[in-house]
Amino acid sequence: MMSIIHSRMLAAIRQIPRGKVSTYGAVGRAAGYPRAARQVAVALRKAVEVPWHRVLGAGGEIKTSGHTALDQRLLLQMEGVGFRGRRVDMAKFEFKFAKKRKD
DNA sequence: AGGGTGACGATCA
DNA sequence: ATGATCGCCACCC
């Protein structure tokens, strides 16, 4: 069963273009669940066919561990995403979700 | 129903 | 910068 919340999380994640990244918190907000950053991770873990490697922790830090973390970093660098130490250079590579506004 | 959990996030020492 | 703590929230026994 795929809960609606996961569907929305994944929909948001699929919007992240190649060569760009986002964070669990930002994805949660984009999906309409501003406090559900952890659920973004849960959704990613279970989902298939989504650019999971483009989702990082706050500050552009890779929050995965072990072999998964190495894969993630490699995949990102393959897409041209640049790192600065252990973190992605968010100033240049963070994808900004279109946010709703009232105008 | 109740309690533990986690690919999080912000804060503080 | 690093580690501890606490707040969050849906999921899984």
PDB file of C-alpha atoms (C1' of nucleotides) in Angstrom:
ATOM      1  CA  MET A   1       0.000   0.000   0.000  1.00  0.00           C
ATOM      2  CA  MET A   2       1.308   3.418  -0.921  1.00  0.00           C
ATOM      3  CA  SER A   3       0.018   6.060   1.433  1.00  0.00           C
ATOM      4  CA  ILE A   4      -0.932   9.443   0.006  1.00  0.00           C
ATOM      5  CA  ILE A   5       1.764  11.153   1.976  1.00  0.00           C
ATOM      6  CA  HIS A   6       4.431   9.029   0.374  1.00  0.00           C
ATOM      7  CA  SER A   7       3.014   9.719  -3.046  1.00  0.00           C
ATOM      8  CA  ARG A   8       3.300  13.443  -2.449  1.00  0.00           C
ATOM      9  CA  MET A   9       6.823  13.129  -1.075  1.00  0.00           C
ATOM     10  CA  LEU A  10       7.888  11.128  -4.095  1.00  0.00           C
ATOM     11  CA  ALA A  11       6.146  13.515  -6.477  1.00  0.00           C
ATOM     12  CA  ALA A  12       8.166  16.373  -5.005  1.00  0.00           C
ATOM     13  CA  ILE A  13      11.387  14.417  -5.198  1.00  0.00           C
ATOM     14  CA  ARG A  14      10.799  13.604  -8.824  1.00  0.00           C
ATOM     15  CA  GLN A  15      10.757  17.339  -9.579  1.00  0.00           C
ATOM     16  CA  ILE A  16      14.410  17.712  -8.652  1.00  0.00           C
ATOM     17  CA  PRO A  17      16.250  18.044 -11.958  1.00  0.00           C
ATOM     18  CA  ARG A  18      19.456  16.319 -12.853  1.00  0.00           C
ATOM     19  CA  GLY A  19      22.477  18.142 -11.485  1.00  0.00           C
ATOM     20  CA  LYS A  20      20.489  19.670  -8.635  1.00  0.00           C
ATOM     21  CA  VAL A  21      19.733  18.534  -5.098  1.00  0.00           C
ATOM     22  CA  SER A  22      17.294  19.242  -2.287  1.00  0.00           C
ATOM     23  CA  THR A  23      16.890  18.376   1.377  1.00  0.00           C
ATOM     24  CA  TYR A  24      14.508  16.201   3.394  1.00  0.00           C
ATOM     25  CA  GLY A  25      13.086  19.286   5.040  1.00  0.00           C
ATOM     26  CA  ALA A  26      12.534  21.141   1.765  1.00  0.00           C
ATOM     27  CA  VAL A  27      10.908  18.113   0.159  1.00  0.00           C
ATOM     28  CA  GLY A  28       8.610  17.762   3.132  1.00  0.00           C
ATOM     29  CA  ARG A  29       7.582  21.382   2.851  1.00  0.00           C
ATOM     30  CA  ALA A  30       7.076  21.097  -0.899  1.00  0.00           C
ATOM     31  CA  ALA A  31       4.894  18.051  -0.318  1.00  0.00           C
ATOM     32  CA  GLY A  32       2.812  19.905   2.230  1.00  0.00           C
ATOM     33  CA  TYR A  33       4.257  18.305   5.362  1.00  0.00           C
ATOM     34  CA  PRO A  34       6.632  20.883   6.849  1.00  0.00           C
ATOM     35  CA  ARG A  35       7.424  18.826   9.952  1.00  0.00           C
ATOM     36  CA  ALA A  36       7.695  15.437   8.310  1.00  0.00           C
ATOM     37  CA  ALA A  37      11.313  15.431   7.194  1.00  0.00           C
ATOM     38  CA  ARG A  38      11.756  11.929   8.609  1.00  0.00           C
ATOM     39  CA  GLN A  39       8.902  10.599   6.566  1.00  0.00           C
ATOM     40  CA  VAL A  40      10.649  11.835   3.453  1.00  0.00           C
ATOM     41  CA  ALA A  41      13.485   9.511   4.339  1.00  0.00           C
ATOM     42  CA  VAL A  42      11.069   6.655   5.000  1.00  0.00           C
ATOM     43  CA  ALA A  43       9.390   7.199   1.655  1.00  0.00           C
ATOM     44  CA  LEU A  44      12.737   7.256  -0.113  1.00  0.00           C
ATOM     45  CA  ARG A  45      13.824   4.038   1.549  1.00  0.00           C
ATOM     46  CA  LYS A  46      10.761   2.209   0.313  1.00  0.00           C
ATOM     47  CA  ALA A  47      10.372   3.832  -3.075  1.00  0.00           C
ATOM     48  CA  VAL A  48      11.870   2.727  -6.335  1.00  0.00           C
ATOM     49  CA  GLU A  49      12.547   4.663  -9.501  1.00  0.00           C
ATOM     50  CA  VAL A  50      13.099   8.007  -7.807  1.00  0.00           C
ATOM     51  CA  PRO A  51      16.270  10.117  -7.766  1.00  0.00           C
ATOM     52  CA  TRP A  52      16.861   9.364  -4.084  1.00  0.00           C
ATOM     53  CA  HIS A  53      20.486  10.478  -4.294  1.00  0.00           C
ATOM     54  CA  ARG A  54      19.387  14.087  -4.884  1.00  0.00           C
ATOM     55  CA  VAL A  55      17.949  14.349  -1.390  1.00  0.00           C
ATOM     56  CA  LEU A  56      20.338  15.463   1.329  1.00  0.00           C
ATOM     57  CA  GLY A  57      20.166  16.465   4.950  1.00  0.00           C
ATOM     58  CA  ALA A  58      20.015  20.102   6.041  1.00  0.00           C
ATOM     59  CA  GLY A  59      23.073  22.037   4.980  1.00  0.00           C
ATOM     60  CA  GLY A  60      23.758  19.723   2.050  1.00  0.00           C
ATOM     61  CA  GLU A  61      25.113  16.902   4.171  1.00  0.00           C
ATOM     62  CA  ILE A  62      24.741  13.292   3.111  1.00  0.00           C
ATOM     63  CA  LYS A  63      22.710  11.578   5.804  1.00  0.00           C
ATOM     64  CA  THR A  64      22.977   8.066   4.483  1.00  0.00           C
ATOM     65  CA  SER A  65      25.645   5.728   5.755  1.00  0.00           C
ATOM     66  CA  GLY A  66      27.953   3.010   4.636  1.00  0.00           C
ATOM     67  CA  HIS A  67      27.960   1.906   1.028  1.00  0.00           C
ATOM     68  CA  THR A  68      24.789   3.860   0.322  1.00  0.00           C
ATOM     69  CA  ALA A  69      26.526   7.105   1.195  1.00  0.00           C
ATOM     70  CA  LEU A  70      29.365   6.370  -1.191  1.00  0.00           C
ATOM     71  CA  ASP A  71      26.911   5.590  -3.971  1.00  0.00           C
ATOM     72  CA  GLN A  72      25.063   8.795  -3.328  1.00  0.00           C
ATOM     73  CA  ARG A  73      28.157  10.927  -3.465  1.00  0.00           C
ATOM     74  CA  LEU A  74      29.353   9.228  -6.620  1.00  0.00           C
ATOM     75  CA  LEU A  75      25.995   9.571  -8.353  1.00  0.00           C
ATOM     76  CA  LEU A  76      25.855  13.258  -7.508  1.00  0.00           C
ATOM     77  CA  GLN A  77      29.362  13.956  -8.695  1.00  0.00           C
ATOM     78  CA  MET A  78      28.484  12.097 -11.874  1.00  0.00           C
ATOM     79  CA  GLU A  79      25.691  14.598 -12.411  1.00  0.00           C
ATOM     80  CA  GLY A  80      28.074  17.461 -11.926  1.00  0.00           C
ATOM     81  CA  VAL A  81      27.074  18.327  -8.387  1.00  0.00           C
ATOM     82  CA  GLY A  82      30.066  19.778  -6.603  1.00  0.00           C
ATOM     83  CA  PHE A  83      31.052  19.102  -3.021  1.00  0.00           C
ATOM     84  CA  ARG A  84      32.854  21.309  -0.590  1.00  0.00           C
ATOM     85  CA  GLY A  85      34.327  18.959   1.943  1.00  0.00           C
ATOM     86  CA  ARG A  86      31.614  16.562   3.145  1.00  0.00           C
ATOM     87  CA  ARG A  87      28.788  18.764   1.959  1.00  0.00           C
ATOM     88  CA  VAL A  88      27.252  19.720  -1.339  1.00  0.00           C
ATOM     89  CA  ASP A  89      27.668  23.339  -2.278  1.00  0.00           C
ATOM     90  CA  MET A  90      24.026  24.213  -1.713  1.00  0.00           C
ATOM     91  CA  ALA A  91      24.456  27.804  -2.834  1.00  0.00           C
ATOM     92  CA  LYS A  92      25.041  26.529  -6.343  1.00  0.00           C
ATOM     93  CA  PHE A  93      23.200  23.232  -6.543  1.00  0.00           C
ATOM     94  CA  GLU A  94      20.120  23.447  -4.375  1.00  0.00           C
ATOM     95  CA  PHE A  95      16.881  23.134  -6.320  1.00  0.00           C
ATOM     96  CA  LYS A  96      14.228  25.611  -5.226  1.00  0.00           C
ATOM     97  CA  PHE A  97      10.729  24.193  -5.244  1.00  0.00           C
ATOM     98  CA  ALA A  98       8.066  26.494  -6.538  1.00  0.00           C
ATOM     99  CA  LYS A  99       6.318  27.628  -3.418  1.00  0.00           C
ATOM    100  CA  LYS A 100       2.756  28.655  -3.168  1.00  0.00           C
ATOM    101  CA  ARG A 101       2.167  32.304  -2.690  1.00  0.00           C
ATOM    102  CA  LYS A 102      -0.838  34.526  -2.402  1.00  0.00           C
ATOM    103  CA  ASP A 103       0.586  37.508  -4.273  1.00  0.00           C
TER     104      ASP A 103
ATOM    105  C1'  DA B   1      -3.891   1.423  22.689  1.00  0.00           C
ATOM    106  C1'  DG B   2       1.091   2.009  23.778  1.00  0.00           C
ATOM    107  C1'  DG B   3       5.849   2.336  23.065  1.00  0.00           C
ATOM    108  C1'  DG B   4       9.953   2.144  20.122  1.00  0.00           C
ATOM    109  C1'  DT B   5      12.117   3.891  15.871  1.00  0.00           C
ATOM    110  C1'  DG B   6      14.481   6.579  12.127  1.00  0.00           C
ATOM    111  C1'  DA B   7      18.459   7.945   4.981  1.00  0.00           C
ATOM    112  C1'  DC B   8      15.624  14.562   9.986  1.00  0.00           C
ATOM    113  C1'  DG B   9      16.266  19.397  12.029  1.00  0.00           C
ATOM    114  C1'  DA B  10      17.361  23.015  15.235  1.00  0.00           C
ATOM    115  C1'  DT B  11      19.697  24.274  19.376  1.00  0.00           C
ATOM    116  C1'  DC B  12      23.217  24.224  22.996  1.00  0.00           C
ATOM    117  C1'  DA B  13      27.442  23.031  25.512  1.00  0.00           C
TER     118       DA B  13
ATOM    119  C1'  DA C   1      33.386  21.349  14.137  1.00  0.00           C
ATOM    120  C1'  DT C   2      31.433  17.485  17.223  1.00  0.00           C
ATOM    121  C1'  DG C   3      28.294  15.184  20.316  1.00  0.00           C
ATOM    122  C1'  DA C   4      24.114  15.298  23.140  1.00  0.00           C
ATOM    123  C1'  DT C   5      19.181  16.475  23.484  1.00  0.00           C
ATOM    124  C1'  DC C   6      14.775  17.382  22.318  1.00  0.00           C
ATOM    125  C1'  DG C   7      10.876  18.061  19.117  1.00  0.00           C
ATOM    126  C1'  DC C   8       8.387  15.976  15.131  1.00  0.00           C
ATOM    127  C1'  DC C   9       5.477  12.377  12.877  1.00  0.00           C
ATOM    128  C1'  DA C  10       4.057   8.352  10.410  1.00  0.00           C
ATOM    129  C1'  DC C  11       5.130   3.504  10.663  1.00  0.00           C
ATOM    130  C1'  DC C  12       5.637  -1.028  12.828  1.00  0.00           C
ATOM    131  C1'  DC C  13       5.172  -4.154  16.120  1.00  0.00           C
TER     132       DC C  13
END
